[in-house]
Amino acid sequence: KIKGLIQDMIEKLETEAEADATHKAFCDKELAETNEKKADKAAEVEKLSAQIDKMAARSSQLKEETAALERALSELATSQAEVDKVRAEEKEIYASNKADMEQG
């Protein structure tokens, strides 16, 4: 009778050990897949971070270029205004002298 109980306990323990081994194998497989996905995602994050840094640098460069072009445009507009003013003054002088020149 005791041998039967011991045999039952051994079979039960073997069954539990087999179930635990199966469960451990499943967990190991899932853990390996999760770690692989985590590594892939980390690599993707690093790649995207590098792209963000590159694009931020490009954005900064374009902002500097835009500011320089706006300054040049402002200088050009100022120069054009001065030229227009000089031209208007010369036209006014010509208009007032035209009559004198026509009379001789």
GROMACS .gro file of N, CA, C and O in nm:
model
  416
    1LYS      N    1   0.083  -0.119   0.000
    1LYS     CA    2   0.000   0.000   0.000
    1LYS      C    3   0.087   0.125   0.000
    1LYS      O    4   0.061   0.220  -0.076
    2ILE      N    5   0.190   0.131   0.080
    2ILE     CA    6   0.280   0.247   0.086
    2ILE      C    7   0.356   0.259  -0.045
    2ILE      O    8   0.376   0.371  -0.096
    3LYS      N    9   0.397   0.144  -0.102
    3LYS     CA   10   0.467   0.148  -0.230
    3LYS      C   11   0.377   0.208  -0.337
    3LYS      O   12   0.423   0.284  -0.422
    4GLY      N   13   0.251   0.179  -0.333
    4GLY     CA   14   0.155   0.233  -0.430
    4GLY      C   15   0.141   0.383  -0.414
    4GLY      O   16   0.137   0.459  -0.512
    5LEU      N   17   0.135   0.429  -0.289
    5LEU     CA   18   0.126   0.573  -0.262
    5LEU      C   19   0.253   0.644  -0.310
    5LEU      O   20   0.247   0.752  -0.371
    6ILE      N   21   0.367   0.583  -0.280
    6ILE     CA   22   0.495   0.641  -0.322
    6ILE      C   23   0.502   0.644  -0.475
    6ILE      O   24   0.545   0.743  -0.534
    7GLN      N   25   0.460   0.536  -0.538
    7GLN     CA   26   0.461   0.529  -0.685
    7GLN      C   27   0.369   0.636  -0.743
    7GLN      O   28   0.404   0.704  -0.840
    8ASP      N   29   0.251   0.655  -0.682
    8ASP     CA   30   0.158   0.759  -0.726
    8ASP      C   31   0.220   0.897  -0.711
    8ASP      O   32   0.205   0.984  -0.799
    9MET      N   33   0.289   0.918  -0.598
    9MET     CA   34   0.353   1.048  -0.575
    9MET      C   35   0.465   1.071  -0.676
    9MET      O   36   0.482   1.182  -0.727
   10ILE      N   37   0.542   0.969  -0.708
   10ILE     CA   38   0.650   0.980  -0.807
   10ILE      C   39   0.592   1.014  -0.943
   10ILE      O   40   0.642   1.103  -1.014
   11GLU      N   41   0.485   0.945  -0.982
   11GLU     CA   42   0.421   0.973  -1.111
   11GLU      C   43   0.366   1.115  -1.115
   11GLU      O   44   0.379   1.185  -1.216
   12LYS      N   45   0.307   1.157  -1.002
   12LYS     CA   46   0.253   1.293  -0.994
   12LYS      C   47   0.367   1.395  -1.007
   12LYS      O   48   0.355   1.494  -1.079
   13LEU      N   49   0.476   1.372  -0.937
   13LEU     CA   50   0.591   1.462  -0.943
   13LEU      C   51   0.652   1.464  -1.084
   13LEU      O   52   0.693   1.570  -1.133
   14GLU      N   53   0.660   1.349  -1.150
   14GLU     CA   54   0.712   1.342  -1.285
   14GLU      C   55   0.623   1.420  -1.382
   14GLU      O   56   0.670   1.492  -1.470
   15THR      N   57   0.491   1.405  -1.361
   15THR     CA   58   0.395   1.478  -1.445
   15THR      C   59   0.411   1.629  -1.424
   15THR      O   60   0.412   1.707  -1.521
   16GLU      N   61   0.424   1.669  -1.298
   16GLU     CA   62   0.442   1.811  -1.267
   16GLU      C   63   0.574   1.862  -1.323
   16GLU      O   64   0.582   1.974  -1.376
   17ALA      N   65   0.680   1.781  -1.313
   17ALA     CA   66   0.810   1.820  -1.366
   17ALA      C   67   0.803   1.837  -1.517
   17ALA      O   68   0.861   1.930  -1.574
   18GLU      N   69   0.730   1.747  -1.584
   18GLU     CA   70   0.714   1.757  -1.729
   18GLU      C   71   0.636   1.883  -1.766
   18GLU      O   72   0.671   1.955  -1.860
   19ALA      N   73   0.530   1.911  -1.688
   19ALA     CA   74   0.450   2.031  -1.712
   19ALA      C   75   0.536   2.156  -1.689
   19ALA      O   76   0.530   2.253  -1.766
   20ASP      N   77   0.618   2.153  -1.581
   20ASP     CA   78   0.706   2.266  -1.554
   20ASP      C   79   0.809   2.284  -1.665
   20ASP      O   80   0.839   2.397  -1.704
   21ALA      N   81   0.861   2.174  -1.715
   21ALA     CA   82   0.959   2.181  -1.824
   21ALA      C   83   0.895   2.240  -1.949
   21ALA      O   84   0.955   2.324  -2.018
   22THR      N   85   0.774   2.197  -1.977
   22THR     CA   86   0.701   2.250  -2.093
   22THR      C   87   0.676   2.399  -2.074
   22THR      O   88   0.696   2.481  -2.166
   23HIS      N   89   0.633   2.436  -1.955
   23HIS     CA   90   0.606   2.578  -1.924
   23HIS      C   91   0.734   2.660  -1.935
   23HIS      O   92   0.735   2.769  -1.989
   24LYS      N   93   0.846   2.607  -1.883
   24LYS     CA   94   0.974   2.677  -1.889
   24LYS      C   95   1.018   2.694  -2.034
   24LYS      O   96   1.066   2.801  -2.073
   25ALA      N   97   1.000   2.591  -2.114
   25ALA     CA   98   1.038   2.600  -2.256
   25ALA      C   99   0.955   2.708  -2.325
   25ALA      O  100   1.008   2.788  -2.403
   26PHE      N  101   0.826   2.712  -2.295
   26PHE     CA  102   0.738   2.815  -2.351
   26PHE      C  103   0.786   2.954  -2.308
   26PHE      O  104   0.797   3.046  -2.390
   27CYS      N  105   0.813   2.969  -2.178
   27CYS     CA  106   0.858   3.098  -2.126
   27CYS      C  107   0.991   3.140  -2.188
   27CYS      O  108   1.011   3.257  -2.223
   28ASP      N  109   1.084   3.045  -2.200
   28ASP     CA  110   1.213   3.076  -2.262
   28ASP      C  111   1.196   3.122  -2.406
   28ASP      O  112   1.260   3.217  -2.450
   29LYS      N  113   1.107   3.053  -2.480
   29LYS     CA  114   1.081   3.089  -2.619
   29LYS      C  115   1.020   3.231  -2.627
   29LYS      O  116   1.064   3.314  -2.706
   30GLU      N  117   0.921   3.256  -2.543
   30GLU     CA  118   0.857   3.388  -2.542
   30GLU      C  119   0.955   3.498  -2.501
   30GLU      O  120   0.956   3.606  -2.558
   31LEU      N  121   1.039   3.469  -2.402
   31LEU     CA  122   1.138   3.565  -2.356
   31LEU      C  123   1.239   3.596  -2.466
   31LEU      O  124   1.275   3.713  -2.489
   32ALA      N  125   1.282   3.494  -2.539
   32ALA     CA  126   1.375   3.514  -2.649
   32ALA      C  127   1.312   3.600  -2.758
   32ALA      O  128   1.375   3.693  -2.811
   33GLU      N  129   1.186   3.571  -2.791
   33GLU     CA  130   1.116   3.652  -2.893
   33GLU      C  131   1.100   3.796  -2.846
   33GLU      O  132   1.119   3.890  -2.923
   34THR      N  133   1.065   3.813  -2.720
   34THR     CA  134   1.047   3.947  -2.665
   34THR      C  135   1.178   4.025  -2.667
   34THR      O  136   1.181   4.143  -2.704
   35ASN      N  137   1.286   3.959  -2.629
   35ASN     CA  138   1.416   4.027  -2.630
   35ASN      C  139   1.459   4.064  -2.772
   35ASN      O  140   1.517   4.170  -2.794
   36GLU      N  141   1.427   3.976  -2.867
   36GLU     CA  142   1.459   4.006  -3.007
   36GLU      C  143   1.379   4.127  -3.055
   36GLU      O  144   1.433   4.217  -3.120
   37LYS      N  145   1.249   4.129  -3.023
   37LYS     CA  146   1.165   4.243  -3.061
   37LYS      C  147   1.213   4.370  -2.994
   37LYS      O  148   1.215   4.477  -3.055
   38LYS      N  149   1.252   4.359  -2.868
   38LYS     CA  150   1.302   4.476  -2.795
   38LYS      C  151   1.429   4.529  -2.862
   38LYS      O  152   1.443   4.651  -2.878
   39ALA      N  153   1.519   4.440  -2.900
   39ALA     CA  154   1.642   4.481  -2.968
   39ALA      C  155   1.609   4.548  -3.102
   39ALA      O  156   1.669   4.650  -3.137
   40ASP      N  157   1.514   4.492  -3.175
   40ASP     CA  158   1.473   4.551  -3.303
   40ASP      C  159   1.416   4.692  -3.282
   40ASP      O  160   1.449   4.785  -3.355
   41LYS      N  161   1.331   4.704  -3.182
   41LYS     CA  162   1.270   4.834  -3.154
   41LYS      C  163   1.376   4.935  -3.107
   41LYS      O  164   1.370   5.052  -3.145
   42ALA      N  165   1.472   4.891  -3.029
   42ALA     CA  166   1.579   4.979  -2.983
   42ALA      C  167   1.662   5.028  -3.102
   42ALA      O  168   1.698   5.146  -3.110
   43ALA      N  169   1.690   4.938  -3.196
   43ALA     CA  170   1.764   4.976  -3.316
   43ALA      C  171   1.683   5.075  -3.399
   43ALA      O  172   1.738   5.173  -3.453
   44GLU      N  173   1.552   5.051  -3.408
   44GLU     CA  174   1.467   5.143  -3.483
   44GLU      C  175   1.461   5.280  -3.417
   44GLU      O  176   1.467   5.383  -3.484
   45VAL      N  177   1.453   5.281  -3.284
   45VAL     CA  178   1.452   5.408  -3.210
   45VAL      C  179   1.583   5.483  -3.235
   45VAL      O  180   1.583   5.604  -3.258
   46GLU      N  181   1.694   5.410  -3.231
   46GLU     CA  182   1.824   5.473  -3.255
   46GLU      C  183   1.831   5.531  -3.396
   46GLU      O  184   1.878   5.643  -3.417
   47LYS      N  185   1.782   5.455  -3.493
   47LYS     CA  186   1.782   5.501  -3.632
   47LYS      C  187   1.696   5.626  -3.647
   47LYS      O  188   1.737   5.724  -3.709
   48LEU      N  189   1.576   5.623  -3.588
   48LEU     CA  190   1.487   5.737  -3.599
   48LEU      C  191   1.542   5.859  -3.524
   48LEU      O  192   1.527   5.972  -3.569
   49SER      N  193   1.607   5.834  -3.412
   49SER     CA  194   1.670   5.945  -3.338
   49SER      C  195   1.778   6.010  -3.422
   49SER      O  196   1.791   6.133  -3.423
   50ALA      N  197   1.855   5.929  -3.491
   50ALA     CA  198   1.960   5.983  -3.579
   50ALA      C  199   1.897   6.066  -3.691
   50ALA      O  200   1.948   6.174  -3.725
   51GLN      N  201   1.787   6.017  -3.747
   51GLN     CA  202   1.718   6.092  -3.852
   51GLN      C  203   1.664   6.224  -3.798
   51GLN      O  204   1.671   6.327  -3.864
   52ILE      N  205   1.609   6.220  -3.677
   52ILE     CA  206   1.556   6.341  -3.615
   52ILE      C  207   1.668   6.442  -3.595
   52ILE      O  208   1.652   6.561  -3.625
   53ASP      N  209   1.782   6.395  -3.544
   53ASP     CA  210   1.896   6.485  -3.523
   53ASP      C  211   1.942   6.546  -3.654
   53ASP      O  212   1.971   6.665  -3.663
   54LYS      N  213   1.948   6.462  -3.758
   54LYS     CA  214   1.992   6.510  -3.890
   54LYS      C  215   1.894   6.614  -3.944
   54LYS      O  216   1.934   6.718  -3.995
   55MET      N  217   1.764   6.584  -3.931
   55MET     CA  218   1.663   6.678  -3.982
   55MET      C  219   1.659   6.806  -3.900
   55MET      O  220   1.634   6.914  -3.953
   56ALA      N  221   1.684   6.795  -3.769
   56ALA     CA  222   1.688   6.915  -3.685
   56ALA      C  223   1.805   7.004  -3.726
   56ALA      O  224   1.793   7.127  -3.731
   57ALA      N  225   1.919   6.942  -3.755
   57ALA     CA  226   2.035   7.018  -3.801
   57ALA      C  227   2.005   7.085  -3.934
   57ALA      O  228   2.039   7.202  -3.956
   58ARG      N  229   1.940   7.012  -4.024
   58ARG     CA  230   1.903   7.068  -4.154
   58ARG      C  231   1.804   7.183  -4.137
   58ARG      O  232   1.815   7.286  -4.203
   59SER      N  233   1.710   7.167  -4.046
   59SER     CA  234   1.613   7.272  -4.019
   59SER      C  235   1.683   7.397  -3.967
   59SER      O  236   1.653   7.509  -4.010
   60SER      N  237   1.778   7.379  -3.878
   60SER     CA  238   1.854   7.491  -3.824
   60SER      C  239   1.931   7.562  -3.936
   60SER      O  240   1.933   7.685  -3.943
   61GLN      N  241   1.992   7.482  -4.022
   61GLN     CA  242   2.068   7.538  -4.134
   61GLN      C  243   1.974   7.619  -4.225
   61GLN      O  244   2.008   7.730  -4.267
   62LEU      N  245   1.858   7.563  -4.254
   62LEU     CA  246   1.763   7.633  -4.342
   62LEU      C  247   1.711   7.760  -4.277
   62LEU      O  248   1.691   7.862  -4.346
   63LYS      N  249   1.693   7.758  -4.145
   63LYS     CA  250   1.649   7.880  -4.075
   63LYS      C  251   1.756   7.988  -4.085
   63LYS      O  252   1.724   8.106  -4.105
   64GLU      N  253   1.884   7.948  -4.072
   64GLU     CA  254   1.993   8.045  -4.086
   64GLU      C  255   1.997   8.102  -4.227
   64GLU      O  256   2.014   8.222  -4.246
   65GLU      N  257   1.981   8.014  -4.326
   65GLU     CA  258   1.981   8.059  -4.465
   65GLU      C  259   1.864   8.153  -4.492
   65GLU      O  260   1.879   8.255  -4.560
   66THR      N  261   1.748   8.120  -4.436
   66THR     CA  262   1.630   8.205  -4.452
   66THR      C  263   1.654   8.342  -4.391
   66THR      O  264   1.620   8.445  -4.452
   67ALA      N  265   1.712   8.345  -4.271
   67ALA     CA  266   1.741   8.472  -4.206
   67ALA      C  267   1.839   8.555  -4.289
   67ALA      O  268   1.821   8.677  -4.306
   68ALA      N  269   1.941   8.490  -4.344
   68ALA     CA  270   2.039   8.561  -4.427
   68ALA      C  271   1.971   8.616  -4.553
   68ALA      O  272   1.997   8.731  -4.593
   69LEU      N  273   1.885   8.536  -4.615
   69LEU     CA  274   1.814   8.583  -4.735
   69LEU      C  275   1.719   8.697  -4.703
   69LEU      O  276   1.705   8.791  -4.781
   70GLU      N  277   1.655   8.690  -4.586
   70GLU     CA  278   1.565   8.800  -4.547
   70GLU      C  279   1.644   8.928  -4.522
   70GLU      O  280   1.599   9.037  -4.559
   71ARG      N  281   1.763   8.916  -4.462
   71ARG     CA  282   1.849   9.034  -4.443
   71ARG      C  283   1.890   9.091  -4.577
   71ARG      O  284   1.885   9.214  -4.599
   72ALA      N  285   1.930   9.004  -4.670
   72ALA     CA  286   1.971   9.050  -4.803
   72ALA      C  287   1.855   9.117  -4.875
   72ALA      O  288   1.872   9.220  -4.940
   73LEU      N  289   1.737   9.059  -4.861
   73LEU     CA  290   1.619   9.118  -4.924
   73LEU      C  291   1.587   9.254  -4.864
   73LEU      O  292   1.552   9.349  -4.935
   74SER      N  293   1.602   9.266  -4.734
   74SER     CA  294   1.579   9.394  -4.668
   74SER      C  295   1.679   9.498  -4.716
   74SER      O  296   1.641   9.613  -4.744
   75GLU      N  297   1.806   9.459  -4.727
   75GLU     CA  298   1.908   9.551  -4.778
   75GLU      C  299   1.877   9.591  -4.921
   75GLU      O  300   1.893   9.708  -4.959
   76LEU      N  301   1.833   9.496  -5.000
   76LEU     CA  302   1.799   9.523  -5.139
   76LEU      C  303   1.681   9.620  -5.147
   76LEU      O  304   1.681   9.713  -5.228
   77ALA      N  305   1.582   9.600  -5.062
   77ALA     CA  306   1.466   9.689  -5.061
   77ALA      C  307   1.507   9.830  -5.020
   77ALA      O  308   1.460   9.929  -5.077
   78THR      N  309   1.598   9.839  -4.923
   78THR     CA  310   1.648   9.971  -4.879
   78THR      C  311   1.723  10.039  -4.993
   78THR      O  312   1.703  10.158  -5.021
   79SER      N  313   1.809   9.961  -5.062
   79SER     CA  314   1.884  10.016  -5.175
   79SER      C  315   1.788  10.062  -5.287
   79SER      O  316   1.807  10.168  -5.346
   80GLN      N  317   1.688   9.980  -5.313
   80GLN     CA  318   1.590  10.014  -5.417
   80GLN      C  319   1.516  10.142  -5.380
   80GLN      O  320   1.493  10.228  -5.466
   81ALA      N  321   1.482  10.157  -5.253
   81ALA     CA  322   1.413  10.278  -5.209
   81ALA      C  323   1.502  10.401  -5.228
   81ALA      O  324   1.455  10.507  -5.272
   82GLU      N  325   1.632  10.386  -5.198
   82GLU     CA  326   1.725  10.498  -5.217
   82GLU      C  327   1.738  10.532  -5.365
   82GLU      O  328   1.738  10.650  -5.403
   83VAL      N  329   1.749  10.429  -5.449
   83VAL     CA  330   1.760  10.451  -5.593
   83VAL      C  331   1.633  10.518  -5.646
   83VAL      O  332   1.640  10.612  -5.727
   84ASP      N  333   1.518  10.474  -5.601
   84ASP     CA  334   1.391  10.534  -5.642
   84ASP      C  335   1.384  10.681  -5.600
   84ASP      O  336   1.336  10.767  -5.675
   85LYS      N  337   1.434  10.712  -5.481
   85LYS     CA  338   1.434  10.849  -5.430
   85LYS      C  339   1.524  10.938  -5.516
   85LYS      O  340   1.484  11.047  -5.556
   86VAL      N  341   1.646  10.886  -5.547
   86VAL     CA  342   1.739  10.961  -5.631
   86VAL      C  343   1.677  10.983  -5.770
   86VAL      O  344   1.685  11.093  -5.826
   87ARG      N  345   1.615  10.878  -5.822
   87ARG     CA  346   1.553  10.888  -5.955
   87ARG      C  347   1.441  10.991  -5.955
   87ARG      O  348   1.428  11.071  -6.049
   88ALA      N  349   1.361  10.993  -5.849
   88ALA     CA  350   1.253  11.090  -5.840
   88ALA      C  351   1.309  11.231  -5.832
   88ALA      O  352   1.256  11.324  -5.896
   89GLU      N  353   1.417  11.250  -5.756
   89GLU     CA  354   1.478  11.383  -5.747
   89GLU      C  355   1.534  11.426  -5.881
   89GLU      O  356   1.517  11.543  -5.922
   90GLU      N  357   1.601  11.334  -5.953
   90GLU     CA  358   1.655  11.366  -6.085
   90GLU      C  359   1.544  11.399  -6.185
   90GLU      O  360   1.559  11.490  -6.268
   91LYS      N  361   1.433  11.326  -6.173
   91LYS     CA  362   1.320  11.351  -6.263
   91LYS      C  363   1.263  11.489  -6.235
   91LYS      O  364   1.227  11.563  -6.328
   92GLU      N  365   1.255  11.524  -6.109
   92GLU     CA  366   1.201  11.655  -6.070
   92GLU      C  367   1.293  11.767  -6.122
   92GLU      O  368   1.245  11.867  -6.175
   93ILE      N  369   1.424  11.747  -6.109
   93ILE     CA  370   1.520  11.846  -6.159
   93ILE      C  371   1.508  11.856  -6.311
   93ILE      O  372   1.506  11.967  -6.367
   94TYR      N  373   1.497  11.743  -6.378
   94TYR     CA  374   1.483  11.742  -6.523
   94TYR      C  375   1.355  11.814  -6.564
   94TYR      O  376   1.356  11.894  -6.659
   95ALA      N  377   1.246  11.786  -6.493
   95ALA     CA  378   1.118  11.848  -6.528
   95ALA      C  379   1.127  12.000  -6.513
   95ALA      O  380   1.074  12.076  -6.596
   96SER      N  381   1.194  12.046  -6.407
   96SER     CA  382   1.203  12.191  -6.389
   96SER      C  383   1.301  12.254  -6.488
   96SER      O  384   1.283  12.369  -6.530
   97ASN      N  385   1.401  12.181  -6.531
   97ASN     CA  386   1.499  12.234  -6.627
   97ASN      C  387   1.455  12.214  -6.771
   97ASN      O  388   1.511  12.277  -6.861
   98LYS      N  389   1.358  12.131  -6.796
   98LYS     CA  390   1.315  12.098  -6.932
   98LYS      C  391   1.264  12.224  -7.003
   98LYS      O  392   1.300  12.248  -7.120
   99ALA      N  393   1.187  12.299  -6.931
   99ALA     CA  394   1.133  12.418  -6.992
   99ALA      C  395   1.246  12.516  -7.029
   99ALA      O  396   1.244  12.576  -7.137
  100ASP      N  397   1.341  12.530  -6.941
  100ASP     CA  398   1.454  12.619  -6.969
  100ASP      C  399   1.535  12.569  -7.088
  100ASP      O  400   1.581  12.648  -7.171
  101MET      N  401   1.555  12.438  -7.098
  101MET     CA  402   1.634  12.382  -7.208
  101MET      C  403   1.562  12.396  -7.341
  101MET      O  404   1.625  12.415  -7.445
  102GLU      N  405   1.430  12.389  -7.340
  102GLU     CA  406   1.355  12.399  -7.465
  102GLU      C  407   1.357  12.542  -7.519
  102GLU      O  408   1.354  12.565  -7.639
  103GLN      N  409   1.365  12.637  -7.428
  103GLN     CA  410   1.365  12.777  -7.470
  103GLN      C  411   1.505  12.819  -7.516
  103GLN      O  412   1.520  12.919  -7.585
  104GLY      N  413   1.600  12.745  -7.474
  104GLY     CA  414   1.731  12.771  -7.530
  104GLY      C  415   1.820  12.832  -7.434
  104GLY      O  416   1.906  12.895  -7.420
   0.00000   0.00000   0.00000
